[in-house]
Structures are given as structure tokens and as C-alpha cells.
Amino acid sequence: MKHIWSVMLVGVLLVFASCSGYKYNTTKVQSLDFSQYKTYGWLPPVDSLSKNYFNNDIARDNIMSTANKELAARGLTYSKENPDVLFRYITIVNNKSRMVYGHSGWGFGGPWGYYSPWWGYGWGMGASYPVAKEKVRYSHLIIEARDRRTNSVVWQARGSGQIKTPEASINNLPEVVQGIFKEYPAK
């Protein structure tokens, strides 16, 4: 019995440990060979029309320094003159509403079941209903790569997550940038 509970506890801990606060999405030109890009440069960041927590020197430094490390780890070299690919980032913070649900339920049943500890008997009923709307803030960091010769976007990735405090979000930017560049096609 102790062994079963230990296995269940380890399973639950692994599920929670694998959960990340950010979700990552990416798109790219499928037929493009990204190994052709050897040098990169930066375009100025795009101004966002939404409330922006990331329009400061600390956030910019967290994004740029981590991105430069990630690009160097993938074999790209920074160049101010005639880079093969140009990167830029866009930050967006927006408000969303989500429903908060309450639960009412009742039921009856035996704790261990009729014949074994894994099967139970009983009946019950319950309902979930909306009780309020909750406002939450989400941040999105989008990094895109543009081919300098064609001036077209060849790769774009986004890291999105809920903001609890602006300071924590700024401090989490290196983790988000690393998650985004895990999606970059060249290594």
C-alpha cells in the first residue's frame, strides 16, 4: 500500500514540475534551410499599443542579452553590417476576463467500497456555475526573424503567460527568451 501511494505522489509531483507558466508557439517557412544564416543583427523593437510593462532598460537588457547568448549557442555571429538575418521582438500586455466558477454538490457513498478498497458504491450530484468574472493580465513576447535579402519574416515564435506582478514578469524574461529560442530551427 505504501508503494502505491509513493508512486502516485511521484507521478503528481512530476506532472506539476513539468507544468510551465508560459506557453510557446512558433511558425516558420517550412521549405527554408536555416543553416544558411551565419550572421544576425537586430531591428528596433516594435512599439505596442497595449499597456506595456516591458518598456524599460531592465526588460530590454534581459531580452537582448539572453537572446544574444541563445543565438551564439546556435552558431550565429552578431554583425552590424550586412547580417544574413535580422531579429526583432514585440512585447504585448493585455487584459482578459475569465469566469470564476462555484461548485455545489452532495452525495452519499461508502469510503472503501463493497468488496475491495478500489471499488465504491454510492450516488451523488453536483453542479458548477459561474459566480464572477476575474480580470487577469497576460504578457506575450514575440521574436521574429527576417531574411535581410527578401525582407520577409522567415520565423516567428511567441511566449505567453499570465502576469502576477510586473517585476516578476521582467525577471522571468530570460526564461521566456530561452523557451522561445528552443523553437528556433537551426542548431
CSV table of N, CA, C and O in Angstrom, one decimal, residues 45-104:
chain,number,residue,atom,x,y,z
A,45,PRO,N,12.9,47.3,-31.5
A,45,PRO,CA,11.6,46.7,-31.1
A,45,PRO,C,10.4,47.4,-31.6
A,45,PRO,O,10.4,48.6,-31.8
A,46,VAL,N,9.3,46.7,-31.8
A,46,VAL,CA,8.1,47.3,-32.3
A,46,VAL,C,7.3,47.8,-31.0
A,46,VAL,O,7.2,47.1,-30.0
A,47,ASP,N,6.8,49.0,-31.2
A,47,ASP,CA,6.0,49.6,-30.1
A,47,ASP,C,4.7,48.9,-30.1
A,47,ASP,O,4.1,48.7,-31.1
A,48,SER,N,4.2,48.6,-28.9
A,48,SER,CA,2.9,48.0,-28.7
A,48,SER,C,1.9,49.0,-28.3
A,48,SER,O,2.2,50.0,-27.6
A,49,LEU,N,0.6,48.8,-28.8
A,49,LEU,CA,-0.4,49.8,-28.4
A,49,LEU,C,-1.1,49.4,-27.1
A,49,LEU,O,-1.8,50.2,-26.5
A,50,SER,N,-0.7,48.3,-26.5
A,50,SER,CA,-1.3,47.9,-25.3
A,50,SER,C,-0.5,48.3,-24.1
A,50,SER,O,0.7,48.8,-24.3
A,51,LYS,N,-1.0,48.2,-22.9
A,51,LYS,CA,-0.2,48.5,-21.7
A,51,LYS,C,1.0,47.7,-21.7
A,51,LYS,O,0.9,46.5,-21.8
A,52,ASN,N,2.2,48.3,-21.5
A,52,ASN,CA,3.4,47.6,-21.7
A,52,ASN,C,4.3,47.7,-20.4
A,52,ASN,O,4.7,48.8,-20.1
A,53,TYR,N,4.5,46.6,-19.7
A,53,TYR,CA,5.4,46.6,-18.6
A,53,TYR,C,6.9,46.5,-19.0
A,53,TYR,O,7.8,46.7,-18.2
A,54,PHE,N,7.1,46.2,-20.3
A,54,PHE,CA,8.5,45.9,-20.7
A,54,PHE,C,9.2,47.0,-21.4
A,54,PHE,O,10.2,46.8,-22.1
A,55,ASN,N,8.7,48.2,-21.3
A,55,ASN,CA,9.3,49.3,-22.0
A,55,ASN,C,10.2,50.0,-21.0
A,55,ASN,O,10.0,51.2,-20.6
A,56,ASN,N,11.3,49.3,-20.6
A,56,ASN,CA,12.3,49.9,-19.8
A,56,ASN,C,13.7,49.2,-20.0
A,56,ASN,O,13.7,48.2,-20.7
A,57,ASP,N,14.7,49.8,-19.5
A,57,ASP,CA,16.1,49.3,-19.8
A,57,ASP,C,16.3,47.9,-19.2
A,57,ASP,O,17.0,47.1,-19.8
A,58,ILE,N,15.8,47.6,-18.1
A,58,ILE,CA,16.0,46.3,-17.5
A,58,ILE,C,15.4,45.2,-18.3
A,58,ILE,O,16.0,44.2,-18.6
A,59,ALA,N,14.1,45.4,-18.8
A,59,ALA,CA,13.4,44.4,-19.6
A,59,ALA,C,14.2,44.3,-20.9
A,59,ALA,O,14.4,43.1,-21.4
A,60,ARG,N,14.5,45.4,-21.5
A,60,ARG,CA,15.3,45.3,-22.8
A,60,ARG,C,16.6,44.6,-22.7
A,60,ARG,O,16.9,43.7,-23.5
A,61,ASP,N,17.3,44.8,-21.6
A,61,ASP,CA,18.6,44.1,-21.4
A,61,ASP,C,18.3,42.6,-21.1
A,61,ASP,O,19.1,41.8,-21.6
A,62,ASN,N,17.3,42.3,-20.3
A,62,ASN,CA,17.0,40.9,-20.1
A,62,ASN,C,16.7,40.1,-21.4
A,62,ASN,O,17.1,39.0,-21.6
A,63,ILE,N,16.0,40.8,-22.3
A,63,ILE,CA,15.6,40.2,-23.6
A,63,ILE,C,16.8,40.1,-24.5
A,63,ILE,O,17.1,39.0,-25.0
A,64,MET,N,17.5,41.2,-24.7
A,64,MET,CA,18.6,41.2,-25.6
A,64,MET,C,19.8,40.4,-25.2
A,64,MET,O,20.4,39.6,-26.1
A,65,SER,N,20.2,40.4,-24.0
A,65,SER,CA,21.4,39.7,-23.5
A,65,SER,C,21.1,38.2,-23.6
A,65,SER,O,21.9,37.4,-24.1
A,66,THR,N,19.9,37.8,-23.2
A,66,THR,CA,19.6,36.3,-23.3
A,66,THR,C,19.4,35.9,-24.7
A,66,THR,O,19.9,34.8,-25.1
A,67,ALA,N,18.8,36.7,-25.6
A,67,ALA,CA,18.7,36.3,-27.0
A,67,ALA,C,20.1,36.2,-27.7
A,67,ALA,O,20.3,35.3,-28.5
A,68,ASN,N,21.0,37.2,-27.4
A,68,ASN,CA,22.3,37.1,-28.0
A,68,ASN,C,23.0,35.8,-27.5
A,68,ASN,O,23.7,35.2,-28.3
A,69,LYS,N,22.9,35.4,-26.3
A,69,LYS,CA,23.5,34.2,-25.8
A,69,LYS,C,22.9,33.0,-26.5
A,69,LYS,O,23.6,32.0,-26.9
A,70,GLU,N,21.6,33.0,-26.7
A,70,GLU,CA,20.9,31.8,-27.4
A,70,GLU,C,21.3,31.8,-28.8
A,70,GLU,O,21.5,30.7,-29.4
A,71,LEU,N,21.4,32.9,-29.5
A,71,LEU,CA,21.8,32.9,-30.9
A,71,LEU,C,23.3,32.5,-31.1
A,71,LEU,O,23.6,31.7,-32.0
A,72,ALA,N,24.1,32.9,-30.2
A,72,ALA,CA,25.5,32.5,-30.2
A,72,ALA,C,25.6,31.0,-30.0
A,72,ALA,O,26.4,30.3,-30.6
A,73,ALA,N,24.8,30.4,-29.1
A,73,ALA,CA,24.8,29.0,-28.8
A,73,ALA,C,24.3,28.2,-30.1
A,73,ALA,O,24.7,27.0,-30.2
A,74,ARG,N,23.6,28.8,-30.9
A,74,ARG,CA,23.1,28.2,-32.2
A,74,ARG,C,24.0,28.5,-33.4
A,74,ARG,O,23.7,28.2,-34.5
A,75,GLY,N,25.2,29.0,-33.1
A,75,GLY,CA,26.2,29.2,-34.1
A,75,GLY,C,26.1,30.5,-34.9
A,75,GLY,O,26.8,30.6,-35.9
A,76,LEU,N,25.3,31.4,-34.6
A,76,LEU,CA,25.1,32.7,-35.3
A,76,LEU,C,26.1,33.7,-34.7
A,76,LEU,O,26.3,33.7,-33.4
A,77,THR,N,26.6,34.6,-35.5
A,77,THR,CA,27.5,35.6,-35.0
A,77,THR,C,26.9,37.0,-35.3
A,77,THR,O,26.3,37.2,-36.3
A,78,TYR,N,27.0,37.9,-34.3
A,78,TYR,CA,26.4,39.2,-34.4
A,78,TYR,C,27.2,40.0,-35.4
A,78,TYR,O,28.4,40.0,-35.4
A,79,SER,N,26.5,40.8,-36.3
A,79,SER,CA,27.1,41.6,-37.2
A,79,SER,C,26.3,42.9,-37.4
A,79,SER,O,25.1,42.7,-37.7
A,80,LYS,N,26.9,44.0,-37.4
A,80,LYS,CA,26.2,45.3,-37.6
A,80,LYS,C,26.0,45.6,-39.1
A,80,LYS,O,25.1,46.2,-39.5
A,81,GLU,N,27.0,45.1,-39.9
A,81,GLU,CA,27.0,45.3,-41.3
A,81,GLU,C,26.6,44.1,-42.1
A,81,GLU,O,27.3,43.1,-42.0
A,82,ASN,N,25.5,44.2,-42.8
A,82,ASN,CA,25.0,43.1,-43.7
A,82,ASN,C,24.8,41.8,-43.1
A,82,ASN,O,25.4,40.7,-43.5
A,83,PRO,N,24.1,41.7,-42.0
A,83,PRO,CA,23.8,40.4,-41.4
A,83,PRO,C,22.8,39.6,-42.3
A,83,PRO,O,22.1,40.2,-43.1
A,84,ASP,N,22.9,38.3,-42.2
A,84,ASP,CA,22.1,37.4,-43.0
A,84,ASP,C,20.6,37.5,-42.6
A,84,ASP,O,19.7,37.5,-43.4
A,85,VAL,N,20.4,37.6,-41.3
A,85,VAL,CA,19.0,37.6,-40.8
A,85,VAL,C,18.9,38.7,-39.7
A,85,VAL,O,19.9,38.9,-39.0
A,86,LEU,N,17.8,39.3,-39.6
A,86,LEU,CA,17.5,40.4,-38.7
A,86,LEU,C,16.4,39.9,-37.7
A,86,LEU,O,15.4,39.4,-38.1
A,87,PHE,N,16.7,40.1,-36.4
A,87,PHE,CA,15.7,39.7,-35.4
A,87,PHE,C,15.1,41.0,-34.8
A,87,PHE,O,15.8,42.0,-34.8
A,88,ARG,N,13.9,40.9,-34.3
A,88,ARG,CA,13.3,41.9,-33.5
A,88,ARG,C,12.3,41.3,-32.6
A,88,ARG,O,11.8,40.1,-32.8
A,89,TYR,N,11.9,42.0,-31.5
A,89,TYR,CA,11.0,41.5,-30.6
A,89,TYR,C,9.8,42.5,-30.4
A,89,TYR,O,10.0,43.7,-30.6
A,90,ILE,N,8.7,41.9,-30.0
A,90,ILE,CA,7.5,42.7,-29.8
A,90,ILE,C,7.0,42.2,-28.4
A,90,ILE,O,6.9,41.0,-28.2
A,91,THR,N,6.6,43.1,-27.5
A,91,THR,CA,6.1,42.8,-26.2
A,91,THR,C,4.6,43.3,-26.2
A,91,THR,O,4.4,44.5,-26.6
A,92,ILE,N,3.7,42.5,-25.7
A,92,ILE,CA,2.3,42.9,-25.6
A,92,ILE,C,1.8,42.5,-24.2
A,92,ILE,O,2.1,41.4,-23.7
A,93,VAL,N,1.1,43.4,-23.5
A,93,VAL,CA,0.5,43.0,-22.3
A,93,VAL,C,-1.0,43.4,-22.5
A,93,VAL,O,-1.3,44.5,-22.9
A,94,ASN,N,-1.9,42.4,-22.2
A,94,ASN,CA,-3.3,42.7,-22.4
A,94,ASN,C,-4.1,42.2,-21.2
A,94,ASN,O,-3.7,41.2,-20.6
A,95,ASN,N,-5.3,42.7,-21.1
A,95,ASN,CA,-6.2,42.3,-20.0
A,95,ASN,C,-7.2,41.3,-20.6
A,95,ASN,O,-7.7,41.6,-21.7
A,96,LYS,N,-7.5,40.3,-19.9
A,96,LYS,CA,-8.6,39.4,-20.3
A,96,LYS,C,-9.5,39.1,-19.1
A,96,LYS,O,-9.1,39.3,-18.0
A,97,SER,N,-10.7,38.6,-19.4
A,97,SER,CA,-11.6,38.2,-18.3
A,97,SER,C,-11.7,36.7,-18.4
A,97,SER,O,-11.8,36.1,-19.5
A,98,ARG,N,-11.9,36.1,-17.2
A,98,ARG,CA,-12.2,34.7,-17.2
A,98,ARG,C,-13.2,34.5,-16.1
A,98,ARG,O,-13.3,35.2,-15.1
A,99,MET,N,-14.0,33.5,-16.3
A,99,MET,CA,-15.1,33.2,-15.4
A,99,MET,C,-14.5,32.4,-14.2
A,99,MET,O,-13.6,31.6,-14.3
A,100,VAL,N,-15.1,32.8,-13.0
A,100,VAL,CA,-14.8,32.0,-11.8
A,100,VAL,C,-16.0,31.2,-11.5
A,100,VAL,O,-17.1,31.7,-11.4
A,101,TYR,N,-15.8,29.9,-11.2
A,101,TYR,CA,-16.9,29.0,-11.0
A,101,TYR,C,-17.0,28.6,-9.6
A,101,TYR,O,-16.0,28.4,-8.9
A,102,GLY,N,-18.2,28.5,-9.1
A,102,GLY,CA,-18.5,27.9,-7.8
A,102,GLY,C,-19.0,26.5,-8.0
A,102,GLY,O,-19.5,26.1,-9.1
A,103,HIS,N,-19.0,25.7,-6.9
A,103,HIS,CA,-19.5,24.3,-7.0
A,103,HIS,C,-20.4,24.0,-5.9
A,103,HIS,O,-20.1,24.4,-4.7
A,104,SER,N,-21.5,23.4,-6.2
A,104,SER,CA,-22.3,22.8,-5.1
A,104,SER,C,-22.5,21.4,-5.4
A,104,SER,O,-22.7,21.0,-6.6
